PDB file of C-alpha atoms in Angstrom:
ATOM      1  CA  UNK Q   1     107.762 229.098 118.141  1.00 93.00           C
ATOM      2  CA  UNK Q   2     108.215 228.141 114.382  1.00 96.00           C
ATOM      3  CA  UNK Q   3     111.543 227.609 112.519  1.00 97.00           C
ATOM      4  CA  UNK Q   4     111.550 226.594 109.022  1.00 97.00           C
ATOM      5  CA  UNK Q   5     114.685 224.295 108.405  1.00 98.00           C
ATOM      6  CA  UNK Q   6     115.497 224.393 104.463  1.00 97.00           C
ATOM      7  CA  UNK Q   7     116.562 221.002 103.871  1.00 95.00           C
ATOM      8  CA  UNK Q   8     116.337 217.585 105.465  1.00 95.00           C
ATOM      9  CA  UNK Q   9     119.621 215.716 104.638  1.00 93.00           C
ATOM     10  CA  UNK Q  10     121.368 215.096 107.924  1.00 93.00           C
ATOM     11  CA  UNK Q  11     122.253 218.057 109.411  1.00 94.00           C
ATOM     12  CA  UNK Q  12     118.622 219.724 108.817  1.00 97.00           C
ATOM     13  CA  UNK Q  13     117.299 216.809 110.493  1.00 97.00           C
ATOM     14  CA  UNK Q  14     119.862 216.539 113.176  1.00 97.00           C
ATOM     15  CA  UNK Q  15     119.209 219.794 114.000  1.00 97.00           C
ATOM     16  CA  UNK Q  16     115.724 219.583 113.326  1.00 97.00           C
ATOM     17  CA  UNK Q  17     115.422 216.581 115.717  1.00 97.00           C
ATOM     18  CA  UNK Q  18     116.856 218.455 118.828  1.00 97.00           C
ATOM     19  CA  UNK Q  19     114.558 221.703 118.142  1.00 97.00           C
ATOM     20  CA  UNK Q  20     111.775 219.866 118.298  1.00 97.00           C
ATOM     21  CA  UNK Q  21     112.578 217.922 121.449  1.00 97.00           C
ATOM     22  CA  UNK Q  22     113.140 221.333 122.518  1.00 96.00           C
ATOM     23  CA  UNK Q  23     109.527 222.288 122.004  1.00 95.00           C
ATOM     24  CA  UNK Q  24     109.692 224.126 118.660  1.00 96.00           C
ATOM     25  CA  UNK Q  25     107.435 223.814 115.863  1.00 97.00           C
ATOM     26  CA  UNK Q  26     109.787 222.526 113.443  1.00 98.00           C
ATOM     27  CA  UNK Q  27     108.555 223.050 109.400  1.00 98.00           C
ATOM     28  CA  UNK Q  28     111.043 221.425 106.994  1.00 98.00           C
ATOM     29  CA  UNK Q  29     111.139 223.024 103.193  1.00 97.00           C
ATOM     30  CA  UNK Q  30     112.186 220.185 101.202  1.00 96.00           C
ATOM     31  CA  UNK Q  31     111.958 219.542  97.009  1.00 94.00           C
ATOM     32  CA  UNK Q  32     110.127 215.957  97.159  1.00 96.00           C
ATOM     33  CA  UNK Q  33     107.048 215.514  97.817  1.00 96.00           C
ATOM     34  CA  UNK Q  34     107.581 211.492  99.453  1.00 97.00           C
ATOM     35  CA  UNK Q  35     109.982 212.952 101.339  1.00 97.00           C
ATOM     36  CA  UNK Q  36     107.723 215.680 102.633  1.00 97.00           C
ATOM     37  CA  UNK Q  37     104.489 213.414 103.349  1.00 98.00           C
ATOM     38  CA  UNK Q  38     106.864 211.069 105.175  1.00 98.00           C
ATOM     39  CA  UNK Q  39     107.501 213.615 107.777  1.00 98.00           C
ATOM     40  CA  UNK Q  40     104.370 215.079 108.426  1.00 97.00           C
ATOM     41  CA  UNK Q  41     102.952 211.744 108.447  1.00 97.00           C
ATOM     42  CA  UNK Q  42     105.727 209.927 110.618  1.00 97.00           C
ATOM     43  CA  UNK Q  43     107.640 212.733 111.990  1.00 97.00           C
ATOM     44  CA  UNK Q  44     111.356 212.634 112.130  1.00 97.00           C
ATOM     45  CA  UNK Q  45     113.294 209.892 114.436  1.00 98.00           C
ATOM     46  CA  UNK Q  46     117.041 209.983 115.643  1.00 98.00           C
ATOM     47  CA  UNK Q  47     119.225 207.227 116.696  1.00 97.00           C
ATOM     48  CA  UNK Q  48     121.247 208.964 119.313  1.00 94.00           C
ATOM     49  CA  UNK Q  49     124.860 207.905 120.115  1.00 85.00           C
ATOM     50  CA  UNK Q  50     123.709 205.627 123.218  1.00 87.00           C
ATOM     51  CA  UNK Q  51     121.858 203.296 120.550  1.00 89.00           C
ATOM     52  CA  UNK Q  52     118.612 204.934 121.602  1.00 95.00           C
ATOM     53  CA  UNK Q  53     116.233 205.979 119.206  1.00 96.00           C
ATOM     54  CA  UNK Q  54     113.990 209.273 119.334  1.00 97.00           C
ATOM     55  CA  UNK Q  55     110.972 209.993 118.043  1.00 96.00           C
ATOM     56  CA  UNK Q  56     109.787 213.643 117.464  1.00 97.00           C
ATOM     57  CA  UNK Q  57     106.905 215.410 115.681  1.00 96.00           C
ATOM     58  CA  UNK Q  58     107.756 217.931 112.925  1.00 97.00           C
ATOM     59  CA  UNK Q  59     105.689 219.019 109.288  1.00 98.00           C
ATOM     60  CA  UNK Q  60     107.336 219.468 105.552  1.00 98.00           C
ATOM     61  CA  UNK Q  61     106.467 221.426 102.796  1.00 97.00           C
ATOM     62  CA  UNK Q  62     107.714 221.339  99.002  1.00 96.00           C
ATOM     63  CA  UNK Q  63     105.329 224.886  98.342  1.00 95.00           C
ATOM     64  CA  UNK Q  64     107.246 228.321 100.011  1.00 91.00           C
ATOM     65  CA  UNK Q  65     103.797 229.811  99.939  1.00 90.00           C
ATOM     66  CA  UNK Q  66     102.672 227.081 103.081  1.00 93.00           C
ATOM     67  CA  UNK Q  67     105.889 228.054 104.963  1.00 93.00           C
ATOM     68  CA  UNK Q  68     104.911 230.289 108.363  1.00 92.00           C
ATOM     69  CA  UNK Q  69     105.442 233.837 106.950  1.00 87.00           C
ATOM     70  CA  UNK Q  70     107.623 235.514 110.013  1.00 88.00           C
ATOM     71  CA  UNK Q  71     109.672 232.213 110.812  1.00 94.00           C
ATOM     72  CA  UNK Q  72     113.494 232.167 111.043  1.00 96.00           C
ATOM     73  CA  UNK Q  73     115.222 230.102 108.399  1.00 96.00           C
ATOM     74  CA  UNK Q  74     117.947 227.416 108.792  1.00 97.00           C
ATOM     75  CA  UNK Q  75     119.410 226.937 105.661  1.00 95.00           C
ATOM     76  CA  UNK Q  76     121.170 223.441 105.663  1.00 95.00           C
ATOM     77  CA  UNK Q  77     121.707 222.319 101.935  1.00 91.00           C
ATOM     78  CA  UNK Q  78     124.914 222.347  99.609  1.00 85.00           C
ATOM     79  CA  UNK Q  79     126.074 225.017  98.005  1.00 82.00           C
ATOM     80  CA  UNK Q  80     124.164 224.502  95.149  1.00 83.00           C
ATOM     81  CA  UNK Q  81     120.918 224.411  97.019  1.00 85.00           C
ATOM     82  CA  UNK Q  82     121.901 228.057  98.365  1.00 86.00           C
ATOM     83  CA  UNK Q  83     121.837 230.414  95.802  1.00 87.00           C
ATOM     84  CA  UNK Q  84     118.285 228.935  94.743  1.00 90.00           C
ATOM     85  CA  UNK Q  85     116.954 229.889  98.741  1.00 88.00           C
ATOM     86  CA  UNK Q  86     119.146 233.174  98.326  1.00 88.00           C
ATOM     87  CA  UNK Q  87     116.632 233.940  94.639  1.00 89.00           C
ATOM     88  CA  UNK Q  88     113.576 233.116  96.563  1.00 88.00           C
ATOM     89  CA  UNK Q  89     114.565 235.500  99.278  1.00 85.00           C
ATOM     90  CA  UNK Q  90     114.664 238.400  97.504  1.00 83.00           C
ATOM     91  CA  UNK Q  91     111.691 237.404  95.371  1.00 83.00           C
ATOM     92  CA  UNK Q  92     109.816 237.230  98.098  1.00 82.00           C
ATOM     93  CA  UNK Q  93     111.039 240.037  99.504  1.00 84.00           C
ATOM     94  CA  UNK Q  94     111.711 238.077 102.667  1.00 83.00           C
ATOM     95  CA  UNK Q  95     112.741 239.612 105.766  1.00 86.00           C
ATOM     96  CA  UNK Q  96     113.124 236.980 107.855  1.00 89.00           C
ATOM     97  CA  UNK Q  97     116.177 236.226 110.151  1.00 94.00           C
ATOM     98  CA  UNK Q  98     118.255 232.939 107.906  1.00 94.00           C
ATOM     99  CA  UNK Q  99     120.975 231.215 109.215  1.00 95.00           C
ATOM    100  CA  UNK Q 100     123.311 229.550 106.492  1.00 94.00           C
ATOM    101  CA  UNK Q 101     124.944 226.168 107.809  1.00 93.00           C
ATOM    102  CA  UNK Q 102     128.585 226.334 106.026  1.00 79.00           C
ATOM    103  CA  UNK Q 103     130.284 223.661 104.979  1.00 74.00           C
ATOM    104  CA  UNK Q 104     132.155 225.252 102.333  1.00 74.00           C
ATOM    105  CA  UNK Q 105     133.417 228.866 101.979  1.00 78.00           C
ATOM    106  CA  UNK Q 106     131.419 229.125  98.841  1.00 73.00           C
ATOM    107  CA  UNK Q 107     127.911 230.051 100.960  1.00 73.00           C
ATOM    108  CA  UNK Q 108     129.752 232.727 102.190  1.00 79.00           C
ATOM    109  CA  UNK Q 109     131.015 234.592  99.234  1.00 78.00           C
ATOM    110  CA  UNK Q 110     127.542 233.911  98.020  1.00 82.00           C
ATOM    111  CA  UNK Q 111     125.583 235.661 100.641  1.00 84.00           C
ATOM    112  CA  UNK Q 112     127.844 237.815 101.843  1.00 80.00           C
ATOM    113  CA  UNK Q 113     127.488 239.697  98.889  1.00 81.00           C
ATOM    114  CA  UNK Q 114     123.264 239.853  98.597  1.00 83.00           C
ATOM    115  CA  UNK Q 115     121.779 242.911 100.153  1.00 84.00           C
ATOM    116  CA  UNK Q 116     119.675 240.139 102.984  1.00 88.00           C
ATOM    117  CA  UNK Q 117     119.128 241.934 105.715  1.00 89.00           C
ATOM    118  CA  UNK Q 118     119.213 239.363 108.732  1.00 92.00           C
ATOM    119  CA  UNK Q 119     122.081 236.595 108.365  1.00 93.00           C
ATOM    120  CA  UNK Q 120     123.736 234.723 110.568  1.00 95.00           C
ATOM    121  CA  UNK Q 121     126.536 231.818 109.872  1.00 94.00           C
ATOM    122  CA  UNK Q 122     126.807 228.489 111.791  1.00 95.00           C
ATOM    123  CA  UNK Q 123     129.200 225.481 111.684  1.00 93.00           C
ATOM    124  CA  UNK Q 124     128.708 222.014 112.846  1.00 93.00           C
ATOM    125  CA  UNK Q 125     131.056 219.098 114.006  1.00 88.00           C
ATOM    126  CA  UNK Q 126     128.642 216.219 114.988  1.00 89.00           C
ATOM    127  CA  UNK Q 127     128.922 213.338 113.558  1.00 86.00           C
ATOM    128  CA  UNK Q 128     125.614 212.629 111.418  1.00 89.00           C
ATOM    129  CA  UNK Q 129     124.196 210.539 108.580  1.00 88.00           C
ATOM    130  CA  UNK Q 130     120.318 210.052 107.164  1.00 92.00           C
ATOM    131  CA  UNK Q 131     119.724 206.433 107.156  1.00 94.00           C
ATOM    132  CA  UNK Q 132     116.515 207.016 105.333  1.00 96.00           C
ATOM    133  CA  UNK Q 133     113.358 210.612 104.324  1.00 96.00           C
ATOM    134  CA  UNK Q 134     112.674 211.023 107.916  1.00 97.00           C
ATOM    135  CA  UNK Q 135     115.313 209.381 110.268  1.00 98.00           C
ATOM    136  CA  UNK Q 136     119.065 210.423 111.216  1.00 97.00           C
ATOM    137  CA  UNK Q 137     121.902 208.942 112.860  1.00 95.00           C
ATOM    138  CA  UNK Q 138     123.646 210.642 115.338  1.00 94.00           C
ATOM    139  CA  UNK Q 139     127.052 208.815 115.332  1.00 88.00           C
ATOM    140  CA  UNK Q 140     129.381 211.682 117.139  1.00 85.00           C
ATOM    141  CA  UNK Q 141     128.856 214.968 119.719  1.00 89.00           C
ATOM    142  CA  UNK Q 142     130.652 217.872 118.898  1.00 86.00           C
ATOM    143  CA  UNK Q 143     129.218 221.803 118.354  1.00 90.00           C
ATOM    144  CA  UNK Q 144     127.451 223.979 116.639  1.00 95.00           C
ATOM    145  CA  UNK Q 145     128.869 227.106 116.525  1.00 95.00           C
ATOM    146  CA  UNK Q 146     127.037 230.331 115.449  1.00 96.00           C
ATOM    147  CA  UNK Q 147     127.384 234.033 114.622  1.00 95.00           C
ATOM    148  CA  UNK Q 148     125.923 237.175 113.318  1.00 95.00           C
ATOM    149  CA  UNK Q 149     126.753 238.465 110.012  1.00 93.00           C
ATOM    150  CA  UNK Q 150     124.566 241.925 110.364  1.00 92.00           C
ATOM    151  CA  UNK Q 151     121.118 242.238 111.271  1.00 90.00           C
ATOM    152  CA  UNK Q 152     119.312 241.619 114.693  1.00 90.00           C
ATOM    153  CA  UNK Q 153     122.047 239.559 116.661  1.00 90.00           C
ATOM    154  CA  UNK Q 154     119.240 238.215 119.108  1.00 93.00           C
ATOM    155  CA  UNK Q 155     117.190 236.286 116.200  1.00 94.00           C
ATOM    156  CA  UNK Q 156     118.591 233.114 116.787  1.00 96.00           C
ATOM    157  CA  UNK Q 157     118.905 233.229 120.501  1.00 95.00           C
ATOM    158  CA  UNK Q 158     116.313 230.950 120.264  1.00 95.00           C
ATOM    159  CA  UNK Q 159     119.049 228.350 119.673  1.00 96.00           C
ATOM    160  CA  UNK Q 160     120.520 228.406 123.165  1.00 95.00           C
ATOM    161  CA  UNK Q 161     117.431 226.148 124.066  1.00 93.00           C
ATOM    162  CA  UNK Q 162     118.721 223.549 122.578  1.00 95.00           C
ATOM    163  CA  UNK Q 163     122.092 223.843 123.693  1.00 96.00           C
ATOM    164  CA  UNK Q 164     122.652 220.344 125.855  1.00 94.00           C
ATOM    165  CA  UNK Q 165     125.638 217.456 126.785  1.00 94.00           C
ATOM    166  CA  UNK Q 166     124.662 215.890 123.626  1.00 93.00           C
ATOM    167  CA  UNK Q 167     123.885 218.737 121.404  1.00 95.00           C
ATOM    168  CA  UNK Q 168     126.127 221.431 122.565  1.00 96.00           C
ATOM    169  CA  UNK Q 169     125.547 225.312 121.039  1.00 96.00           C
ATOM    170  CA  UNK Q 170     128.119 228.237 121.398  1.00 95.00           C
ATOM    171  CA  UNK Q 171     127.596 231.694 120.206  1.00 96.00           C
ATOM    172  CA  UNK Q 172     131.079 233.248 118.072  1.00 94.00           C
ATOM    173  CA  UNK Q 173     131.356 237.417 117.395  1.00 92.00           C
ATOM    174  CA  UNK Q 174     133.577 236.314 114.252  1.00 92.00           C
ATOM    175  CA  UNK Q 175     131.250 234.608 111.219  1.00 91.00           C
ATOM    176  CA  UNK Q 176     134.133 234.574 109.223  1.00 90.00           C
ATOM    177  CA  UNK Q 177     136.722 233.177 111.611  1.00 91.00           C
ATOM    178  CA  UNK Q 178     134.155 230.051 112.460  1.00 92.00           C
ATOM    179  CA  UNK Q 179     133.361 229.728 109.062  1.00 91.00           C
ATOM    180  CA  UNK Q 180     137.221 229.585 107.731  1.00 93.00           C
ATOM    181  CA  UNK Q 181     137.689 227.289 110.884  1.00 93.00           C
ATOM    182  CA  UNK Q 182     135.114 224.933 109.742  1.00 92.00           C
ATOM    183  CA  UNK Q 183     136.230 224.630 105.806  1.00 93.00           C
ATOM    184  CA  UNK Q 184     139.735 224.071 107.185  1.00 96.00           C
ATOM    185  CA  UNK Q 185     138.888 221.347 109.080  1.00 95.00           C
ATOM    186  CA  UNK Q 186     136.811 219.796 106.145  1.00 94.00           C
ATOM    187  CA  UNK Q 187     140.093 220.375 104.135  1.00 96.00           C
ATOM    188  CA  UNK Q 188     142.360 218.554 106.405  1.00 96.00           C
ATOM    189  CA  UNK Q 189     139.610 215.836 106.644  1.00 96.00           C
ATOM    190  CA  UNK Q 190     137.317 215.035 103.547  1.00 96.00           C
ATOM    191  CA  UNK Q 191     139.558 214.853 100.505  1.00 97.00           C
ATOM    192  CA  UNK Q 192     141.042 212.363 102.301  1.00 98.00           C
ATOM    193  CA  UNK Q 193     138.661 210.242 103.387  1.00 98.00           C
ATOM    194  CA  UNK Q 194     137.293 210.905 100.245  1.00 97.00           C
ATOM    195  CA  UNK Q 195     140.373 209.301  98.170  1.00 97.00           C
ATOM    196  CA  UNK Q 196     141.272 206.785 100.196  1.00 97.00           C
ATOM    197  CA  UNK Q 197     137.703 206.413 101.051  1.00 97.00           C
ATOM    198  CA  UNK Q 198     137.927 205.499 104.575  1.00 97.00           C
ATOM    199  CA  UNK Q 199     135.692 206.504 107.705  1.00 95.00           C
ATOM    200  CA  UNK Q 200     137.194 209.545 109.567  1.00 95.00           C
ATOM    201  CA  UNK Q 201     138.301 207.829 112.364  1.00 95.00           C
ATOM    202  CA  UNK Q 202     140.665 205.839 109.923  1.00 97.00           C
ATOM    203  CA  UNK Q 203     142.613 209.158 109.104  1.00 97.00           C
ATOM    204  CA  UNK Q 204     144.201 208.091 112.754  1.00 97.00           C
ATOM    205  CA  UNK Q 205     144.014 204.888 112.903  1.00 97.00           C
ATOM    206  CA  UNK Q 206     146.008 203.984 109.222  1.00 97.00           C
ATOM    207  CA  UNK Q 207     149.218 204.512 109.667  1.00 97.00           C
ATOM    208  CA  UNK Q 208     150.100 205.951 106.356  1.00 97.00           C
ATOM    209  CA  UNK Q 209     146.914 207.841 106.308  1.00 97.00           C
ATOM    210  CA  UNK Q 210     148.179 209.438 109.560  1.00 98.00           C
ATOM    211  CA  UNK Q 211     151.042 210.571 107.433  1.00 98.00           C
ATOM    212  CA  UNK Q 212     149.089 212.152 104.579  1.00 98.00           C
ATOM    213  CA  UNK Q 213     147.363 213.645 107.959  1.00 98.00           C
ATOM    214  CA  UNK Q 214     149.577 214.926 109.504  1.00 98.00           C
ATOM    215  CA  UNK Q 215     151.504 216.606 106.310  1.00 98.00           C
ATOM    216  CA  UNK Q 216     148.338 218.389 104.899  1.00 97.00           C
ATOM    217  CA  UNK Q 217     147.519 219.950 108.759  1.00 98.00           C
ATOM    218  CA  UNK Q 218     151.033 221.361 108.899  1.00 97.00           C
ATOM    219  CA  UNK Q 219     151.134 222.597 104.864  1.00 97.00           C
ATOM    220  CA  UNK Q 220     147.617 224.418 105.693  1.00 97.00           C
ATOM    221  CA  UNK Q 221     148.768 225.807 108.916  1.00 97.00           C
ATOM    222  CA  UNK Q 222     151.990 227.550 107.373  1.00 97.00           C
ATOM    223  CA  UNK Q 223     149.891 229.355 105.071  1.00 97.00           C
ATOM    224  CA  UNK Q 224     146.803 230.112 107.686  1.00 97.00           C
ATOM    225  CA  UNK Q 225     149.325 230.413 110.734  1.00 96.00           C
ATOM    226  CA  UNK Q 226     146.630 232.861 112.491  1.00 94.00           C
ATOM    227  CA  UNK Q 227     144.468 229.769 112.416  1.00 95.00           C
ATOM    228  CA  UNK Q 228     146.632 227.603 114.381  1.00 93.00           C
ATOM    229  CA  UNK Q 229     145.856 228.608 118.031  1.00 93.00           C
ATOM    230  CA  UNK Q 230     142.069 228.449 117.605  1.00 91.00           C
ATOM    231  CA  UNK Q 231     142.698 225.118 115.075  1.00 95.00           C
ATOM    232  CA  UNK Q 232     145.469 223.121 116.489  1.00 96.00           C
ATOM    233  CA  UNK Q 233     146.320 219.701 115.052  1.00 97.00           C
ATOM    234  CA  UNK Q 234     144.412 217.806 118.725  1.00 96.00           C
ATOM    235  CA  UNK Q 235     141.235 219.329 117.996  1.00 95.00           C
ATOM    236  CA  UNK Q 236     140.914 218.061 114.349  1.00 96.00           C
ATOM    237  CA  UNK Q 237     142.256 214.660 115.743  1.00 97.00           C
ATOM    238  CA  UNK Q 238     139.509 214.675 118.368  1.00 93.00           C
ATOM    239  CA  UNK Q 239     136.786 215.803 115.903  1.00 92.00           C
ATOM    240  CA  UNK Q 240     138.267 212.275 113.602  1.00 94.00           C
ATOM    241  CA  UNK Q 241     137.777 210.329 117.084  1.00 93.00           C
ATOM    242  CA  UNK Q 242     134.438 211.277 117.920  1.00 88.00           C
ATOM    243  CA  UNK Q 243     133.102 211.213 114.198  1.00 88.00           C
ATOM    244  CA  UNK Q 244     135.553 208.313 113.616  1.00 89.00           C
ATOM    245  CA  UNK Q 245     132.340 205.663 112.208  1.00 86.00           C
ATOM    246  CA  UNK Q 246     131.241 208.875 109.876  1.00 87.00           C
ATOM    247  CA  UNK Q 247     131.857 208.778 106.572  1.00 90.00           C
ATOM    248  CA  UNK Q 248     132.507 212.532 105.639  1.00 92.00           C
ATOM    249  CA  UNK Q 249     129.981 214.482 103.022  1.00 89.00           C
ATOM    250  CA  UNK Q 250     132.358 213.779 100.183  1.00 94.00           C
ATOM    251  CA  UNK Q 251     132.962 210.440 100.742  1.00 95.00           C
ATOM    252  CA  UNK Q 252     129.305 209.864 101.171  1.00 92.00           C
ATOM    253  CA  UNK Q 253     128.785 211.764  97.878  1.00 93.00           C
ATOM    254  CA  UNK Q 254     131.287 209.610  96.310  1.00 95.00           C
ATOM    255  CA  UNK Q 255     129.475 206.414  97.333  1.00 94.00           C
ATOM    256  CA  UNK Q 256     126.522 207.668  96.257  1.00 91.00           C
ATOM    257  CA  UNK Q 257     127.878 208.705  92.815  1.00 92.00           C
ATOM    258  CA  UNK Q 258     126.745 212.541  93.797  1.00 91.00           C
ATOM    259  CA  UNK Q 259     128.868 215.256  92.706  1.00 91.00           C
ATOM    260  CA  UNK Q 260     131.540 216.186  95.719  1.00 93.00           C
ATOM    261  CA  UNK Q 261     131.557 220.001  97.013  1.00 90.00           C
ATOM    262  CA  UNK Q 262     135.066 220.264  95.792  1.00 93.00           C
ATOM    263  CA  UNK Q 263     134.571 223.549  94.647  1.00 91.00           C
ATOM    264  CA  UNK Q 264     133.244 225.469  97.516  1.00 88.00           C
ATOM    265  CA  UNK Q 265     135.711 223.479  99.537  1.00 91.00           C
ATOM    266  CA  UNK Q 266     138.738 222.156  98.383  1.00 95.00           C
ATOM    267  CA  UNK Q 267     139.103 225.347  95.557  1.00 94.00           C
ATOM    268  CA  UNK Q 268     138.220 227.701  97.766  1.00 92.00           C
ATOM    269  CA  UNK Q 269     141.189 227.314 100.304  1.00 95.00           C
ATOM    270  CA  UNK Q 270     143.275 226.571  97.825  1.00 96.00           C
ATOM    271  CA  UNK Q 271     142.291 230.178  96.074  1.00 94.00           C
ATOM    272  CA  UNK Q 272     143.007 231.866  99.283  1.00 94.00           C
ATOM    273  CA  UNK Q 273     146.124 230.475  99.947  1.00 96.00           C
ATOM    274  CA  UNK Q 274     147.403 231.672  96.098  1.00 96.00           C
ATOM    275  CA  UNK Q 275     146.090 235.337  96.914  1.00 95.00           C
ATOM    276  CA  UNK Q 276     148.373 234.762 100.263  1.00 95.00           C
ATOM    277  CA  UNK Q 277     151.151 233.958  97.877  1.00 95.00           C
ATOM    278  CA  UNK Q 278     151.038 230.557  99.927  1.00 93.00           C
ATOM    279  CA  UNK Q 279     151.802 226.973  98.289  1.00 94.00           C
ATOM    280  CA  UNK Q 280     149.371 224.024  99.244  1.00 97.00           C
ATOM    281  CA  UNK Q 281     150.794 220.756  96.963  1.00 97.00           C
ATOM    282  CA  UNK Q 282     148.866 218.202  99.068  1.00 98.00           C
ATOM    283  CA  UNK Q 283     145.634 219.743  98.874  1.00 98.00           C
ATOM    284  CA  UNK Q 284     146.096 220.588  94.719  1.00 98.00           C
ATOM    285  CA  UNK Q 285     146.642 217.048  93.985  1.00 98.00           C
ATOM    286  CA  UNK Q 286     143.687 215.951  96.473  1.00 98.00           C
ATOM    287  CA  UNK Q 287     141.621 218.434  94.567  1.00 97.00           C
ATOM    288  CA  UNK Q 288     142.759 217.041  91.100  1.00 97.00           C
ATOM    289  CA  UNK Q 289     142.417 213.305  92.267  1.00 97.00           C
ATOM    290  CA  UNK Q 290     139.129 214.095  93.439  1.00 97.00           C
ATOM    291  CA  UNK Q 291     137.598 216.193  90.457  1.00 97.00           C
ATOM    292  CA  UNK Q 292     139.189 213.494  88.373  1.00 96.00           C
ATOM    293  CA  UNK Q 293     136.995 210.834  90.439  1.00 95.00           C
ATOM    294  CA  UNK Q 294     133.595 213.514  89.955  1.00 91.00           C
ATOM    295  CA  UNK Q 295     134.167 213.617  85.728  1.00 87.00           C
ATOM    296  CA  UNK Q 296     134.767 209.629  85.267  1.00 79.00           C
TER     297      UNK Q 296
END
C-alpha cells in the first residue's frame, strides 16, 4: 500500500519511518529538490530512543503530478504549509482520504470549512527532532491519536499497523476534542519553553519554571474546565518527562530564527477563551513576549 506523507520535517518522517518498517510504500511530497533526491537515494533513518538507529526505504517527490493518484495523504506541515495542500486539493479535484496532523487549532478552522470530502484529524505527543533531509530523532514515546472528521471512517485504518510499544496509535470519535486537547497542551508547554528557552523537561525540573507551570495549567483549566478530566495537570507533566531532552516546535523555530506558530496556537486559545468570556493573563503576555521575539 502507498501513503503519500506531505512534508518531511520531523513528524512526517517520524511517522514516515514507522510506516515503512511497517511495510508501506511510503512517498514523501516535499518543496526541495536536495531534500527529495536525498531520500530516494538514501532513504530515511531514525535514531530510536534505545540509541539504535533504523534504516528504512522510502521515495520523495517535489512534482504532485508523480504522487500515486488514489493514495491517502498525511499532511504534516505548519499551518502555513496547509492551506497551500488544501488549494491543490481542490484543484486537483482530489478525492483522496487526507489526514491533517494538528498542532495548532488554526488547521482546523481551515479545513473544516473546505467542502474535502474525506478528512480525518490526528495529534501527536512523541518526542521528535530532524537532525538532518532524511534522518529523525526519536527522543520520547507517547501517541498518536486520530479521528474522523466526515468521510469514509475506515481510510486510515491502515494506521493500526503501525500501532506498537514504541509507536503507539489510538483511534478518538471526537476530532475536535483531540485536537483542542493537543493545542492545550502545546499552550501550557511551548510559549514557555519558548521564552525561557529551555528543553521541556526543564518546565519540571526549574523551580520557578514549575511555577509559571503550574499557574498557566490551572488559568487554562478554569476557562476549559470540560477539559480537565481528559487533560489533567499529570498527563502534561508526564508528556514534559518523556519529551523532557525535546526542544518544543517554537523553541526550535526560535533557534532557528523561523517564524513561531503563535498564531494558530497561542491566539487561537486565547480567542476562544474571550468568546467564553474567560480571562487568560499568563498566556496574553506569553503571546506578546513571544510575537515581540518573532518582529525583532
Amino acid at each position: 500500500m502507498e501513503v503519500v506523507i506531505v512534508g518531511a520535517g520531523s513528524i512526517g518522517l517520524l511517522i514516515g519511518s514507522y510506516l515503512s518498517e511497517a511495510g508501506m510504500k511510503v512517498v514523501f511530497f516535499v518543496r526541495r529538490r536536495e531534500q527529495a533526491a536525498i531520500i530516494r537515494e538514501q532513504g530515511i533513518r531514525r535514531i530510536n530512543s534505545d540509541g539504535t538507529e533504523t534504516s528504512l526505504k522510502a521515495n520523495a517527490q517535489t512534482d504532485e503530478g508523480k504522487l500515486p493518484e488514489n493514495a491517502p495523504w498525511i499532511v504534516a506541515t505548519k499551518y502555513e504549509g496547509v492551506a497551500p495542500v488544501v488549494e491543490l486539493v481542490h484543484k486537483r479535484n482530489l478525492k483522496n482520504a487526507v489526514m491533517f496532523i494538528q498542532n495548532g487549532y488554526g488547521h482546523f478552522n481551515l479545513v473544516s470549512g473546505t467542502s474535502m470530502p474525506n478528512v480525518f484529524f490526528a495529534t501527536v505527543e512523541h518526542g521528535a527532532g530532524r537532525l538532518d533531509d532524511r534522518t529523525v530523532s526519536h527522543n520520547g514515546v507517547g501517541a498518536m491519536k486520530i479521528a474522523s472528521y466526515r468521510g469514509d471512517e475506515a481510510s486510515f485504518d491502515f494506521m493500526k499497523s503501525v500501532d506498537s510499544p514504541d509507536f503507539p496509535v489510538t483511534f478518538a470519535n471526537d476530532a475536535h476534542q483531540i485536537v483542542l486537547r493537543k493545542v492545550l497542551i502545546n499552550c501550557m508547554i511551548n510559549p514557555l519553553t519558548a521564552v525561557l528557552q529551555v528543553r521541556n523537561g526543564e518546565l519540571l525540573e526549574n523551580p520557578d519554571a514549575k511555577t509559571l507551570f503550574d499557574q498557566l495549567y490551572e488559568e487554562i483549566m478554569v476557562v476549559f474546565p470540560e477539559m480537565e478530566k481528559d487533560l489533567p495537570k499529570s498527563a502534561v507533566e508526564e508528556i514534559c518527562r518523556r519529551t523532557k531532552k525535546n526542544r518544543s516546535s517554537m523553541l526550535t523555530d526560535r533557534m532557528n530564527e523561523n517564524p513561531m506558530e503563535i498564531e494558530s496556537i497561542i491566539s487561537s486559545i486565547l480567542q476562544m477563551g474571550e468568546r467564553r468570556g474567560g480571562s487568560l493573563p499568563l498566556l496574553q503576555t506569553l503571546e506578546k513576549m513571544l510575537l515581540a521575539i518573532d518582529r525583532r
